[in-house]
Amino acid sequence: MNYFEGLEGTVSSESDSQRTLTPYVTGTSVIGIKYKDGILMTADMGGSYGSTLRYKGVERMKPVGKHSIIGASGEISDFQEIMRYLDELIIHDNMWDDGNSLGPKEIHNYLTRVMYNRRNKFDPLWNTLVLGGIKNGQKYLGMVSSIGVHFEDDHIATGFGNHLARPILRDEWKEDMSFEDAVKLLEKCMLVLLYRDRSAINKLQITKITEEGATVYQPYALKTHWGFTAFKNPANGGAEGSW
Amino acid sequence: MPDNLGRKLPTLKPSAEGSSLKPPINAVSLITNSDVTTWSPAGRLFQIEYAIEAVKQGSVAISLQLKTHVVLASINKANSKLSSHQKKIFKADDHIGIAIAGLTADGGFLSKYLRSDCINYTFTYESPLPFGRLVVQLADNAQVCTQRSWKRPYGVGLLVAGLDESGAHLYCNCPSGNYFEYQAFTIGSRSQAAKIYLERKYETLMGRAYQACTLCNQGNTTRRKAHKLYLHRGCGCNRWTFPCNRSEYHNKIGGVV
């Protein structure tokens, strides 16, 4: 899904050394859903260096301001840069000290502008961002991609989650789920991703945002089952075909 | 009378209200009067004070702030029988309106600036600009004009009225770069009478938005729909409204405030 291949000849060579052409350390899927009290988001803590699962303690979700949380898949260094932009934005907003604060909708749109403008310069931030929050009782969950595609929905999934988690969410997501039900649904999606996405690791975090604030939970592992003949005895009639 | 550099300077007439600002008539003060970046020996910047005089020359603009509504009203004069009435109330955004008094050209320019600020914010954040911040930016802009030798202060006072998360607010911006929040305020000629009336009646008017329009007591008409913000053009009898109460604000802006 490399939209920016073959660019070498098209833009002036002076700026080539400063542009992102390929990502280096990447995070995989992020899944977010609305539930009764706000938004729940989950992502694993893996940072892949190509096909190597090099970093296993990468926090890919962060709170933003008082009302939102952001999760990122894609290039980790670009996510760190985005966090710097957002910190600056929130600090300036707080400096006004006038009782107004930036909500998730504002931050989502700000990020859309940032991503789209970078895309127009052929120097994208190589991320797909999930932005969720709740302000004055209004829940908000949206996504922005590296080319500036942005939308809002009741459930969001990035990366491999687009293909593997979204069908599960479409079938099983309901309005106003309880915290326990919502976590169960997220874990179900993450389990599928863990089995089938090669860049996923079994160390995931859940982040929650409610009117009271954001909570980033401690990482934990899912229970997996590997006792299939395909694994125990792949050569003799175990591993056949695909999937 | 020429000053000691031989320049012929125009004499100043006192304003219609007979304000206490009488320009001193001697050579030194004529020099200190003409540049906004020159202090007088008494520590005053006369150009700013003269700009405030210009506001007092304009026809009146009145505003009243209640918990969920703000009302702006103005007297719109016409130059002659054949000309149209002067536009004095401007919509800066769906949730912000301003009324001006003074140099109307400056007023039109500032309203353009406010509109572009509002729309730039909405473009980036998909949300209405918290208009307390707009007022501060406007005041900073006005202050810059009082501290550059190649500029002059704006000759217009603005009553900025709008809604934000914490309810309805009213600010007055002066050419000096000062701004204050008011419960009710008037600017322009013969505004003193309206001010006295407002000071007496404000508490009883708190709950009645539509009656606030009767303050502008020369020929405005009012309509008894308390949930709309009414901005009336007085003598021309045009009624122009834009929805500025809380529920319409929610609907217009999409509910996320």
Short mmCIF file of C-alpha atoms in Angstrom, two decimals, chain B residues 12-221:
data_model
loop_
_atom_site.label_atom_id
_atom_site.label_comp_id
_atom_site.label_asym_id
_atom_site.label_seq_id
_atom_site.Cartn_x
_atom_site.Cartn_y
_atom_site.Cartn_z
CA LEU B 12 -10.30 70.56 16.56
CA LYS B 13 -13.99 70.94 17.28
CA PRO B 14 -15.30 69.39 20.50
CA SER B 15 -17.59 66.36 20.02
CA ALA B 16 -21.39 66.52 19.97
CA GLU B 17 -21.63 65.32 23.57
CA GLY B 18 -19.41 68.15 24.78
CA SER B 19 -16.80 65.83 26.20
CA SER B 20 -14.18 67.12 28.57
CA LEU B 21 -11.38 66.45 26.13
CA LYS B 22 -10.26 69.90 25.06
CA PRO B 23 -7.08 69.86 22.96
CA PRO B 24 -4.36 72.07 24.46
CA ILE B 25 -3.35 74.81 22.05
CA ASN B 26 0.39 75.31 22.14
CA ALA B 27 3.26 74.33 19.89
CA VAL B 28 4.65 71.44 21.95
CA SER B 29 1.31 69.79 22.35
CA LEU B 30 0.49 70.15 18.68
CA ILE B 31 3.60 68.08 17.97
CA THR B 32 2.69 65.47 20.56
CA ASN B 33 -0.87 65.34 19.27
CA SER B 34 -0.11 64.39 15.72
CA ASP B 35 1.93 61.19 16.15
CA VAL B 36 0.54 58.16 17.90
CA THR B 37 4.07 57.18 18.89
CA THR B 38 4.78 60.50 20.63
CA TRP B 39 3.91 60.87 24.29
CA SER B 40 2.74 64.17 25.65
CA PRO B 41 4.54 65.63 28.68
CA ALA B 42 1.55 64.67 30.82
CA GLY B 43 1.89 61.02 29.81
CA ARG B 44 -0.94 60.82 27.31
CA LEU B 45 -1.15 59.57 23.76
CA PHE B 46 -3.50 62.06 22.21
CA GLN B 47 -4.09 60.20 18.98
CA ILE B 48 -5.66 57.34 20.87
CA GLU B 49 -7.89 59.70 22.80
CA TYR B 50 -8.90 61.44 19.58
CA ALA B 51 -9.71 58.03 18.10
CA ILE B 52 -12.02 57.36 21.02
CA GLU B 53 -13.62 60.74 20.27
CA ALA B 54 -14.27 59.55 16.74
CA VAL B 55 -16.21 56.63 18.21
CA LYS B 56 -18.32 59.08 20.18
CA GLN B 57 -19.17 60.91 16.98
CA GLY B 58 -20.71 57.85 15.40
CA SER B 59 -24.37 56.97 15.78
CA VAL B 60 -25.26 54.79 18.69
CA ALA B 61 -24.88 51.04 19.07
CA ILE B 62 -26.30 49.24 22.09
CA SER B 63 -25.88 45.74 23.38
CA LEU B 64 -27.30 43.72 26.21
CA GLN B 65 -26.14 40.35 27.45
CA LEU B 66 -28.34 37.81 29.14
CA LYS B 67 -27.63 34.24 30.17
CA THR B 68 -28.39 32.57 26.87
CA HIS B 69 -28.89 35.48 24.49
CA VAL B 70 -27.08 38.62 23.47
CA VAL B 71 -28.84 41.43 21.68
CA LEU B 72 -27.31 44.08 19.46
CA ALA B 73 -29.16 47.15 18.31
CA SER B 74 -28.13 50.23 16.38
CA ILE B 75 -29.39 53.42 14.81
CA ASN B 76 -28.55 53.34 11.14
CA LYS B 77 -28.35 56.77 9.59
CA ALA B 78 -28.59 57.61 5.92
CA ASN B 79 -26.46 60.28 4.28
CA SER B 80 -29.34 61.78 2.39
CA LYS B 81 -32.92 61.00 1.49
CA LEU B 82 -31.77 59.19 -1.60
CA SER B 83 -29.05 57.01 -0.07
CA SER B 84 -29.30 53.69 1.73
CA HIS B 85 -28.89 53.33 5.47
CA GLN B 86 -25.46 52.73 6.92
CA LYS B 87 -24.80 49.10 7.80
CA LYS B 88 -23.61 48.90 11.38
CA ILE B 89 -24.27 45.34 12.47
CA PHE B 90 -22.23 42.56 10.96
CA LYS B 91 -22.30 38.82 11.29
CA ALA B 92 -18.81 37.49 11.87
CA ASP B 93 -19.83 33.85 12.18
CA ASP B 94 -22.94 31.87 13.00
CA HIS B 95 -22.34 32.53 16.66
CA ILE B 96 -20.71 35.97 16.65
CA GLY B 97 -22.07 39.35 15.69
CA ILE B 98 -20.63 42.84 16.01
CA ALA B 99 -22.02 46.34 16.09
CA ILE B 100 -19.79 49.28 15.26
CA ALA B 101 -19.75 52.99 16.00
CA GLY B 102 -17.32 55.48 14.52
CA LEU B 103 -15.41 55.33 11.24
CA THR B 104 -17.52 52.83 9.38
CA ALA B 105 -14.77 52.08 6.86
CA ASP B 106 -12.55 50.86 9.69
CA GLY B 107 -15.53 48.91 11.00
CA GLY B 108 -16.04 47.12 7.71
CA PHE B 109 -12.35 46.30 7.53
CA LEU B 110 -12.33 44.87 11.06
CA SER B 111 -15.43 42.81 10.44
CA LYS B 112 -13.70 41.30 7.41
CA TYR B 113 -10.72 40.46 9.61
CA LEU B 114 -12.99 38.88 12.24
CA ARG B 115 -14.81 36.85 9.62
CA SER B 116 -11.62 35.48 8.17
CA ASP B 117 -10.31 34.60 11.64
CA CYS B 118 -13.53 32.73 12.38
CA ILE B 119 -13.55 30.83 9.16
CA ASN B 120 -9.87 29.91 9.39
CA TYR B 121 -10.48 28.41 12.81
CA THR B 122 -13.54 26.53 11.58
CA PHE B 123 -11.58 25.21 8.61
CA THR B 124 -8.86 23.76 10.82
CA TYR B 125 -10.95 22.58 13.75
CA GLU B 126 -14.46 22.10 12.30
CA SER B 127 -15.72 23.95 15.33
CA PRO B 128 -16.79 27.49 16.14
CA LEU B 129 -14.09 29.78 17.42
CA PRO B 130 -14.37 30.41 21.19
CA PHE B 131 -14.99 34.06 20.67
CA GLY B 132 -13.31 35.34 23.83
CA ARG B 133 -10.08 34.51 22.02
CA LEU B 134 -11.21 36.44 18.94
CA VAL B 135 -11.77 39.53 21.05
CA VAL B 136 -8.28 39.28 22.53
CA GLN B 137 -6.72 38.92 19.08
CA LEU B 138 -8.69 41.91 17.88
CA ALA B 139 -7.52 43.96 20.84
CA ASP B 140 -3.89 42.99 20.20
CA ASN B 141 -4.34 44.04 16.59
CA ALA B 142 -5.70 47.41 17.71
CA GLN B 143 -2.78 47.83 20.10
CA VAL B 144 -0.28 47.29 17.31
CA CYS B 145 -1.82 50.22 15.50
CA THR B 146 -1.07 52.41 18.50
CA GLN B 147 2.59 51.59 18.52
CA ARG B 148 3.78 51.98 14.95
CA SER B 149 4.77 55.31 13.53
CA TRP B 150 3.34 54.49 10.13
CA LYS B 151 -0.08 53.45 11.47
CA ARG B 152 -3.00 55.12 13.18
CA PRO B 153 -5.46 53.71 15.71
CA TYR B 154 -8.72 52.29 14.36
CA GLY B 155 -11.46 54.90 14.55
CA VAL B 156 -14.19 52.48 15.44
CA GLY B 157 -15.51 50.99 18.63
CA LEU B 158 -16.89 47.48 18.44
CA LEU B 159 -19.49 45.71 20.48
CA VAL B 160 -18.72 42.03 19.95
CA ALA B 161 -21.52 39.70 20.95
CA GLY B 162 -21.54 35.95 20.78
CA LEU B 163 -21.92 32.53 22.27
CA ASP B 164 -19.38 30.05 23.44
CA GLU B 165 -19.28 27.00 25.70
CA SER B 166 -19.91 29.02 28.83
CA GLY B 167 -22.90 30.94 27.50
CA ALA B 168 -23.55 34.36 25.99
CA HIS B 169 -20.97 37.14 26.22
CA LEU B 170 -20.57 40.74 25.24
CA TYR B 171 -17.30 42.60 24.82
CA CYS B 172 -16.47 46.14 23.83
CA ASN B 173 -13.26 46.76 21.89
CA CYS B 174 -11.82 50.28 21.93
CA PRO B 175 -9.41 51.88 19.47
CA SER B 176 -6.90 51.92 22.31
CA GLY B 177 -6.64 48.15 22.28
CA ASN B 178 -8.54 47.76 25.51
CA TYR B 179 -11.41 45.36 25.74
CA PHE B 180 -13.80 44.67 28.54
CA GLU B 181 -16.61 42.29 29.07
CA TYR B 182 -19.93 43.93 29.82
CA GLN B 183 -23.40 42.92 30.85
CA ALA B 184 -24.72 45.83 28.81
CA PHE B 185 -23.02 48.66 27.00
CA THR B 186 -23.57 51.45 24.53
CA ILE B 187 -21.19 53.36 22.29
CA GLY B 188 -21.69 56.32 20.02
CA SER B 189 -23.34 59.72 20.28
CA ARG B 190 -25.99 60.33 22.94
CA SER B 191 -25.19 56.91 24.40
CA GLN B 192 -25.06 58.29 27.92
CA ALA B 193 -28.83 58.31 28.21
CA ALA B 194 -28.99 54.68 27.17
CA LYS B 195 -26.23 53.80 29.64
CA ILE B 196 -28.12 55.36 32.52
CA TYR B 197 -31.28 53.53 31.52
CA LEU B 198 -29.42 50.24 31.29
CA GLU B 199 -27.79 50.67 34.67
CA ARG B 200 -31.18 51.15 36.23
CA LYS B 201 -33.10 48.52 34.32
CA TYR B 202 -30.58 45.79 33.71
CA GLU B 203 -31.62 43.42 36.47
CA THR B 204 -35.26 43.51 35.50
CA LEU B 205 -34.42 42.93 31.87
CA MET B 206 -32.38 39.82 32.58
CA GLY B 207 -35.15 37.45 31.57
CA ARG B 208 -36.63 39.30 28.68
CA ALA B 209 -34.50 39.27 25.58
CA TYR B 210 -37.06 40.77 23.24
CA GLN B 211 -37.69 43.78 25.38
CA ALA B 212 -34.03 44.69 25.25
CA CYS B 213 -34.54 45.98 21.74
CA THR B 214 -36.73 48.80 23.00
CA LEU B 215 -33.64 50.35 24.50
CA CYS B 216 -32.71 51.57 21.08
CA ASN B 217 -35.50 54.01 21.42
CA GLN B 218 -35.64 55.80 18.12
CA GLY B 219 -37.92 53.89 15.88
CA ASN B 220 -36.83 50.28 16.18
CA THR B 221 -39.46 47.61 16.10
#
